[in-house]
Structure formats: structure tokens, C-alpha cells
Amino acid sequence: MSTVRFLIRRILTGIVVLWLVSSATFFLFFAAIPVQDVARNLAGRAASPAVLQETINYYGLEKPILVQYGHFLGNLVHGNFGNSFYYQEPVTTIIKQDLPATISLVIGGTLLWLIAGLAVGILSATRARSLFDRLATVGVLAGISAPTFVVGELLILIVYTQLHQHGIGFIETGYAGITSGVGPWLGTMILPWVTLAIVQAAVYTRLSRGSLLDTLGEDSIRTARSKGLSERRVLYRHAVRSAMTPVVSQLGIDVGGLLGGVVVVESVFGLHGIGQQVVTAITNGDQPTVIAFVILAAMFVVVANIVVDLAYSALDPRVRIS
Amino acid sequence: MSITELQYQASQAESAPVAAIEGRSQWQLTWRRLRSDKVAVASIVVIILVILFAVGAPLVAKLTGHPVDTAYTLTGENSFGNPVGPGTHGFWLGTDEIGRDLLVRIAYGARISLFVGLLTTLFATVFGVTLGLIAGYFGGIIDAILARFFDAALAFPYIVLALALASVFGPSLPIVIGVITFFSWAGISRIVRGQTLSLKEKEYIEAAKSLGAGPWRIMFLDILPNLLGPVLVLATLYIPAAVTFEATLSFLGIGIPEPAPSWGNILSEAQPFYAVAWWYVVFPALALLITTLAFNLLGDGIRDAIDPRTERLFASSKAMRKRGKRANPAQGDLGQPILVGPDIAVNQSFLSGGEV
């Protein structure tokens, strides 16, 4: 019961947050940019006043801002983001087109950084102060300090350029859909995944190492050992499981923020996902696409937060959600 | 012997051993621990060098004889019109694609990076601390409203907002500073709010209230001093995040507009030259990495110095052993070290994770 109540409450507050974010974006675009400029963007620099007026009428830009806002909210409730100013297509169609690249990036990158981060973290914690631990610590600090685009650029410089100069062409930039074969798809995805992993895994290594060291010192672990359980079982069944709670909450934050963040990775590697689309949309003055992206990204954060709170209570029975 | 003389002698006798022990404030102790931390000292030295590099940028230009915006199309480019490498024709770190001196541009870029990093951290700290104190101290409806704003600020994909603002107003330094500040204060607010919630229940706050202290006096004179430790650590860790943030925005073409050099926009222009000019990517990238790494190491060092109980991430085994030898009761006179725990780790990584 309490779970249902919790969900309802969180969804309602989530809707409030989404409404705030989407309204802020709407007014930023439609109140701050003069109608004439929007129309000129749409109709072209050389458009005659008559054409401009026609454009304004066509998109309903002449209506009072509050009427447009009401219209915008009404559409939003039905999951309709309106038509793109640039492509003369519904925004949802454009997003659907670009989603595969972004989803490939997010899922593959998250898996890679989780596996790498946790593996290094667990190994460091069980071998605290060893050479491995020390090296890992240096790597973690470098990873935390490195801006994503710098890592991406250095990877292109070192891996992509070198391979190509030696005539090896497996790794490519751009995006090859999975329909064009697993090989080409992997070739375009590996560097973006590794970039995400290098930047993100550091945090997880640090988090899981610290949390696991704390947990290993707890009485419950001593009890488990004194029962005669194997060290492996103690570690993975008992310690790692209860050490995962901070990792889960961090994962929620990171995955939630990732949709806003893929913009950089997609720009560095020329991956045609929604992140790169939104950069194009902004240069084109394509407001509906930008607003849709902002709302989508904010929704991601809200949903990720709810999922994290639920996962939290599933992992650690002591946590009660309320 | 008069009584006053006796008193005098007694006081002399008393004060002698006291002088030998010499009381130290918590900040003095923190500073001593920080000074004995080699990594922290090294990062302070690096940071000072970077600051000197930035401040002395005109000097670098004078020394090399290459003004920051001058394109040397004859000496600064090879016969294909590509940048020339380090050491060629007196360009110590090579040139960029129109033949400008890379070293001079990196020096001027350091000015922007540090300026943006320090200023936005200052703004975000002042905003964040004030709003966090208000939310935590007053609670109730004020807290609920502010909490929604924290959430909205954290839920907003900031790169998109920066893109939007840049497209509306054109990219500029004030926009960059505004955007970075807007997305940094909420994290500090959350931590300050949480700490305020627990501190305001303490007896000494009760005492202050019973003496008639108003809410603002209590917030800023009684609660805030106890939060300075975590706030200082957070602020130190925010600086590299802000430097990265600025570089990222400039990289995407929505930060510092050309021709002013910023590490981010230099790296953005370097993109087409991977195959012919490695120095064009490597040197600005190194400048950025060294700066952010130094601030992060310093932040860790300050955290350890404030609370010696936290486990050191970067301790040499020697320092570890020394710490073990130190008598434990010595920690007693620290009073209550403020725990700068996982909260900050989460928060800092929010910043670094958010900007992916």
C-alpha cells in the first residue's frame, strides 16, 4: 500500500517538476525571441514581408503568448510535441528516427562503465593499499578530472587516427545502425562507449570501493564468516549486495542526467542521435524540437529518481519509502 | 610576601606549562595537516603556477614575441597550410590552423578558465549556502517550495539550456557564468539544507534562541560557521567542475565566442586536425587536465585535513603509518569534526557526471 502511495506522490511531484521545466523552456523561446525573427528563420532570410506574415499565421505565432502556451500544454498532455519548424514533420517522428543511436550509446555505455567501475572497485576494496589499489586510485582521479570531450578527442587522436594511418578501418566515426550489421555498428559505438566508461566508471570505482570497505568491517560480515561461509560467498552474497545502495542512487542520478549529457559525446563522434539533433535544431531555430528534447531529458531524470528510490528499498530492507 | 606577590607567582607557575602546550584552533590544526600532505602541497604549487601562467599571459606573449591574435601565415603554417609543430620557427608549442602561437593562446585561455571557475564557484556557493540555510532552518512550506526548485534545477538538462540561451542571446561570457552558476547552486543547497536540519536541533541553537537571537543571526552566525568545512571542500571541488563546464560549453560553440581563446574552443577548432597536428589537441587538453586534477587533489586533501577520520584515497603508505602512530586522544581535542561523507562524493560526481 505504502508503495502505491509513494508512487502516486512521486509521480505527482514529478509532473510538477516537468511542468516547471517545460514552461520555463517555452517562455524562454517564445517570449524572448521576437516573432519576426522566428518567422525569418523559418521562411528564409530573403523572405518578403508577405511571406513572413503568412508563415506567422501558419504557425499561429501571432496569437497572444498565453493562448499559444495553453495550446502547447494541451498538446503536451496528449504526448504531441507539435510540428518541427524545420523539417515540416511531427517532432515525435524526428525523435524516433534519432533514438536508436542515443539508446545504443546510453545502454552500452552504462553497462560498460558499471561493469568496469564495480570490478575495479571490488578488486581495490579486497586488496586495499595494494599496488593495484593505488593505480586504480590514480586512474579514478584522472577520470573524475577529465572532461568528456577531452577524453573523446584524445581517443580519436590515439586510436582512430593511428588505426586509420595504418590502414585498419574497423573503428569509424558517425553512426551505423545495427541493421547495417553488428560489425559496423560496434565499430562506431566502441569509442563513444569507452569515452563514457572512462569518465563515469571513476565515480563508481570510488563509491563501490569505499562502501565495500565500510561493509566489510561490519558485524554482519563477521557473523557470516563465523558461520563458515566461503570467502567468495561472504563477499558476493553479503558484502557486495549491501554495499550497492550508494551505487544504485548514483546510477539513478547519472542515467537520469545522461540524456542531457549525450550531446557532448554525440558531437565529438558525430553520432546521429537526439543529442546532436538538438544542437542542429537550436542553430536552425527549431523551437518545438528543442522543447521536446528538454522535456524528454527532464522526464528521464524524474523517472530515474523514482526507480532509484524503489530499487533502494528493494536492496536494503531497512529503508522504508515514504 | 604580599598576597599579590603570591598570586603573581602562582599565576606564573600556572601559565608556564600552558604556554608550552599552546592551544590551536581547529583551522590551525587543519592547516597543519594539509601542510604535511605532500599531494595537497604539490597541487597547491601547481594551482599557483597555473594562476601565474594566466596572470602572466601578456608576458608569455612578449617573451615569445607573438601577440595572441596574430596569425603568422608565413612562419606559422607549412606549405599545405597546416599548423607547424612544437619548436618550429620559434613557436614553442606549435601553432593553430591559421598560424597563431598555441602557447600564447593556451596562456590566455587559462585566464578565462580560472576566471569562470573561481567566479561561478563564488556565486554558486553564496546562493547555495543562503538558500540551503533558509530551506533547512525555516522548513515547512518554504522548504517544500525551495526543494521543488532544487529538483527542477537538477532535472534540467543544462547543456540544452545553455544552447537555448546562447541561441537566444548569442554566446558570451556573462551567459556562460550565469548558466554555470544556475546549475551549481542546487547541489550545495541540498548539502547545506541537510546539515542545517540536524544542526538546528542542537542545544546551543536553543540557547541562542532563548537569548533572543533572531533567525538570520542564528543561521549565519551560529549555524554557518559549523558548515564552513564541508562548504570549503565542496567549493574546492566545484572549481574544477566549473572549469570543465566552461570548456565543454566552449567546445560545443556555446561558450566563449571566438576569437577570444578558451581551452574549450581551442580544442573544438583542433577537431579537423587530428591526423596532421597532434600538438593542437594534446597541449590544450593537458592544460585542462592538469588544472582540474590539481583542484580535485586539493579538494581531497582539504577534506582529509578537516576530518582525519575519513579514509584517504591518495595516501602514501608512509603517511598512513604516521597517522596510525599519532596518539588517538589527539583527535579528541578536535571537538566534533564535521563529517564530509558520501554526500559530497555523490554531489561532486553529480557535477562531473552531469556534464558527460
GROMACS .gro file of N, CA and C in nm, chain A residues 149-224:
model
  228
  149PHE      N    1   3.470   1.556  -2.339
  149PHE     CA    2   3.509   1.579  -2.478
  149PHE      C    3   3.659   1.566  -2.496
  150VAL      N    4   3.735   1.594  -2.388
  150VAL     CA    5   3.880   1.576  -2.397
  150VAL      C    6   3.914   1.428  -2.411
  151VAL      N    7   3.848   1.345  -2.329
  151VAL     CA    8   3.870   1.201  -2.340
  151VAL      C    9   3.836   1.154  -2.481
  152GLY      N   10   3.721   1.200  -2.532
  152GLY     CA   11   3.679   1.161  -2.666
  152GLY      C   12   3.780   1.203  -2.772
  153GLU      N   13   3.826   1.328  -2.762
  153GLU     CA   14   3.923   1.377  -2.861
  153GLU      C   15   4.053   1.300  -2.854
  154LEU      N   16   4.100   1.274  -2.732
  154LEU     CA   17   4.225   1.200  -2.720
  154LEU      C   18   4.210   1.059  -2.774
  155LEU      N   19   4.092   0.998  -2.751
  155LEU     CA   20   4.070   0.863  -2.806
  155LEU      C   21   4.072   0.866  -2.958
  156ILE      N   22   4.008   0.967  -3.016
  156ILE     CA   23   4.011   0.976  -3.162
  156ILE      C   24   4.154   0.994  -3.210
  157LEU      N   25   4.228   1.082  -3.140
  157LEU     CA   26   4.366   1.108  -3.180
  157LEU      C   27   4.451   0.982  -3.171
  158ILE      N   28   4.436   0.909  -3.060
  158ILE     CA   29   4.526   0.796  -3.036
  158ILE      C   30   4.479   0.670  -3.109
  159VAL      N   31   4.348   0.639  -3.098
  159VAL     CA   32   4.301   0.512  -3.153
  159VAL      C   33   4.260   0.525  -3.300
  160TYR      N   34   4.162   0.612  -3.323
  160TYR     CA   35   4.105   0.621  -3.458
  160TYR      C   36   4.209   0.664  -3.562
  161THR      N   37   4.278   0.777  -3.532
  161THR     CA   38   4.374   0.828  -3.630
  161THR      C   39   4.487   0.730  -3.654
  162GLN      N   40   4.540   0.671  -3.546
  162GLN     CA   41   4.651   0.575  -3.560
  162GLN      C   42   4.609   0.455  -3.644
  163LEU      N   43   4.491   0.399  -3.610
  163LEU     CA   44   4.444   0.281  -3.685
  163LEU      C   45   4.430   0.314  -3.832
  164HIS      N   46   4.373   0.431  -3.860
  164HIS     CA   47   4.349   0.465  -3.999
  164HIS      C   48   4.478   0.489  -4.075
  165GLN      N   49   4.577   0.546  -4.003
  165GLN     CA   50   4.706   0.569  -4.070
  165GLN      C   51   4.775   0.437  -4.101
  166HIS      N   52   4.740   0.332  -4.027
  166HIS     CA   53   4.797   0.201  -4.056
  166HIS      C   54   4.702   0.115  -4.138
  167GLY      N   55   4.601   0.180  -4.193
  167GLY     CA   56   4.514   0.110  -4.287
  167GLY      C   57   4.413   0.016  -4.223
  168ILE      N   58   4.392   0.031  -4.092
  168ILE     CA   59   4.291  -0.054  -4.028
  168ILE      C   60   4.166   0.031  -4.010
  169GLY      N   61   4.056  -0.012  -4.068
  169GLY     CA   62   3.940   0.075  -4.074
  169GLY      C   63   3.820   0.028  -3.995
  170PHE      N   64   3.841  -0.059  -3.894
  170PHE     CA   65   3.724  -0.111  -3.823
  170PHE      C   66   3.652  -0.002  -3.745
  171ILE      N   67   3.730   0.081  -3.676
  171ILE     CA   68   3.669   0.184  -3.593
  171ILE      C   69   3.639   0.307  -3.676
  172GLU      N   70   3.511   0.345  -3.678
  172GLU     CA   71   3.468   0.459  -3.760
  172GLU      C   72   3.399   0.561  -3.672
  173THR      N   73   3.390   0.684  -3.721
  173THR     CA   74   3.305   0.781  -3.653
  173THR      C   75   3.173   0.788  -3.730
  174GLY      N   76   3.077   0.863  -3.675
  174GLY     CA   77   2.944   0.861  -3.735
  174GLY      C   78   2.864   0.749  -3.670
  175TYR      N   79   2.749   0.716  -3.729
  175TYR     CA   80   2.670   0.609  -3.670
  175TYR      C   81   2.624   0.513  -3.778
  176ALA      N   82   2.648   0.384  -3.756
  176ALA     CA   83   2.595   0.282  -3.844
  176ALA      C   84   2.488   0.206  -3.767
  177GLY      N   85   2.365   0.210  -3.815
  177GLY     CA   86   2.257   0.141  -3.747
  177GLY      C   87   2.286  -0.008  -3.736
  178ILE      N   88   2.224  -0.071  -3.637
  178ILE     CA   89   2.251  -0.213  -3.615
  178ILE      C   90   2.200  -0.295  -3.734
  179THR      N   91   2.109  -0.236  -3.815
  179THR     CA   92   2.058  -0.306  -3.932
  179THR      C   93   2.166  -0.321  -4.039
  180SER      N   94   2.271  -0.234  -4.033
  180SER     CA   95   2.377  -0.247  -4.132
  180SER      C   96   2.482  -0.349  -4.087
  181GLY      N   97   2.449  -0.427  -3.987
  181GLY     CA   98   2.539  -0.533  -3.941
  181GLY      C   99   2.598  -0.500  -3.806
  182VAL      N  100   2.625  -0.606  -3.729
  182VAL     CA  101   2.676  -0.585  -3.593
  182VAL      C  102   2.817  -0.526  -3.596
  183GLY      N  103   2.897  -0.569  -3.694
  183GLY     CA  104   3.036  -0.522  -3.702
  183GLY      C  105   3.046  -0.372  -3.716
  184PRO      N  106   2.988  -0.315  -3.822
  184PRO     CA  107   2.994  -0.170  -3.839
  184PRO      C  108   2.933  -0.095  -3.720
  185TRP      N  109   2.825  -0.151  -3.666
  185TRP     CA  110   2.760  -0.087  -3.552
  185TRP      C  111   2.857  -0.079  -3.434
  186LEU      N  112   2.922  -0.194  -3.405
  186LEU     CA  113   3.020  -0.195  -3.297
  186LEU      C  114   3.134  -0.098  -3.326
  187GLY      N  115   3.177  -0.096  -3.453
  187GLY     CA  116   3.287  -0.008  -3.492
  187GLY      C  117   3.260   0.138  -3.462
  188THR      N  118   3.131   0.177  -3.477
  188THR     CA  119   3.101   0.318  -3.449
  188THR      C  120   3.074   0.340  -3.300
  189MET      N  121   3.034   0.235  -3.229
  189MET     CA  122   2.993   0.255  -3.090
  189MET      C  123   3.106   0.240  -2.989
  190ILE      N  124   3.212   0.165  -3.024
  190ILE     CA  125   3.312   0.132  -2.922
  190ILE      C  126   3.375   0.256  -2.859
  191LEU      N  127   3.423   0.348  -2.941
  191LEU     CA  128   3.489   0.465  -2.883
  191LEU      C  129   3.393   0.550  -2.797
  192PRO      N  130   3.270   0.577  -2.844
  192PRO     CA  131   3.179   0.651  -2.756
  192PRO      C  132   3.155   0.578  -2.623
  193TRP      N  133   3.138   0.446  -2.629
  193TRP     CA  134   3.117   0.370  -2.504
  193TRP      C  135   3.237   0.384  -2.412
  194VAL      N  136   3.356   0.367  -2.469
  194VAL     CA  137   3.476   0.374  -2.386
  194VAL      C  138   3.491   0.514  -2.326
  195THR      N  139   3.456   0.616  -2.405
  195THR     CA  140   3.462   0.753  -2.352
  195THR      C  141   3.374   0.767  -2.230
  196LEU      N  142   3.248   0.724  -2.244
  196LEU     CA  143   3.156   0.731  -2.131
  196LEU      C  144   3.211   0.652  -2.013
  197ALA      N  145   3.263   0.533  -2.044
  197ALA     CA  146   3.310   0.445  -1.936
  197ALA      C  147   3.426   0.509  -1.861
  198ILE      N  148   3.521   0.567  -1.934
  198ILE     CA  149   3.638   0.626  -1.867
  198ILE      C  150   3.593   0.737  -1.773
  199VAL      N  151   3.502   0.820  -1.822
  199VAL     CA  152   3.462   0.935  -1.742
  199VAL      C  153   3.376   0.893  -1.623
  200GLN      N  154   3.286   0.797  -1.647
  200GLN     CA  155   3.189   0.764  -1.543
  200GLN      C  156   3.236   0.657  -1.447
  201ALA      N  157   3.313   0.559  -1.497
  201ALA     CA  158   3.349   0.445  -1.413
  201ALA      C  159   3.423   0.492  -1.289
  202ALA      N  160   3.500   0.602  -1.303
  202ALA     CA  161   3.580   0.651  -1.191
  202ALA      C  162   3.495   0.670  -1.066
  203VAL      N  163   3.380   0.735  -1.085
  203VAL     CA  164   3.293   0.762  -0.971
  203VAL      C  165   3.248   0.632  -0.906
  204TYR      N  166   3.217   0.532  -0.990
  204TYR     CA  167   3.165   0.406  -0.937
  204TYR      C  168   3.273   0.326  -0.867
  205THR      N  169   3.395   0.335  -0.920
  205THR     CA  170   3.506   0.268  -0.852
  205THR      C  171   3.523   0.325  -0.713
  206ARG      N  172   3.526   0.457  -0.705
  206ARG     CA  173   3.546   0.524  -0.578
  206ARG      C  174   3.434   0.489  -0.481
  207LEU      N  175   3.312   0.494  -0.532
  207LEU     CA  176   3.194   0.471  -0.449
  207LEU      C  177   3.188   0.327  -0.399
  208SER      N  178   3.207   0.230  -0.492
  208SER     CA  179   3.192   0.091  -0.452
  208SER      C  180   3.308   0.049  -0.363
  209ARG      N  181   3.427   0.103  -0.387
  209ARG     CA  182   3.541   0.070  -0.303
  209ARG      C  183   3.516   0.117  -0.160
  210GLY      N  184   3.478   0.244  -0.145
  210GLY     CA  185   3.456   0.299  -0.012
  210GLY      C  186   3.345   0.226   0.061
  211SER      N  187   3.236   0.204  -0.011
  211SER     CA  188   3.120   0.142   0.050
  211SER      C  189   3.149  -0.002   0.089
  212LEU      N  190   3.223  -0.073   0.004
  212LEU     CA  191   3.254  -0.213   0.033
  212LEU      C  192   3.350  -0.222   0.152
  213LEU      N  193   3.447  -0.132   0.159
  213LEU     CA  194   3.538  -0.132   0.274
  213LEU      C  195   3.462  -0.112   0.403
  214ASP      N  196   3.365  -0.019   0.402
  214ASP     CA  197   3.282   0.003   0.520
  214ASP      C  198   3.207  -0.124   0.557
  215THR      N  199   3.142  -0.184   0.456
  215THR     CA  200   3.058  -0.300   0.481
  215THR      C  201   3.140  -0.417   0.534
  216LEU      N  202   3.259  -0.436   0.478
  216LEU     CA  203   3.341  -0.550   0.520
  216LEU      C  204   3.381  -0.540   0.667
  217GLY      N  205   3.374  -0.419   0.723
  217GLY     CA  206   3.408  -0.404   0.864
  217GLY      C  207   3.288  -0.425   0.957
  218GLU      N  208   3.172  -0.455   0.899
  218GLU     CA  209   3.052  -0.465   0.983
  218GLU      C  210   3.039  -0.600   1.051
  219ASP      N  211   2.959  -0.602   1.158
  219ASP     CA  212   2.940  -0.724   1.235
  219ASP      C  213   2.875  -0.835   1.153
  220SER      N  214   2.784  -0.794   1.064
  220SER     CA  215   2.711  -0.897   0.988
  220SER      C  216   2.807  -0.980   0.904
  221ILE      N  217   2.915  -0.915   0.858
  221ILE     CA  218   3.013  -0.988   0.777
  221ILE      C  219   3.092  -1.084   0.865
  222ARG      N  220   3.124  -1.038   0.986
  222ARG     CA  221   3.196  -1.127   1.079
  222ARG      C  222   3.109  -1.249   1.110
  223THR      N  223   2.981  -1.221   1.130
  223THR     CA  224   2.889  -1.332   1.157
  223THR      C  225   2.887  -1.429   1.040
  224ALA      N  226   2.878  -1.376   0.920
  224ALA     CA  227   2.873  -1.463   0.802
  224ALA      C  228   2.999  -1.548   0.793
   0.00000   0.00000   0.00000
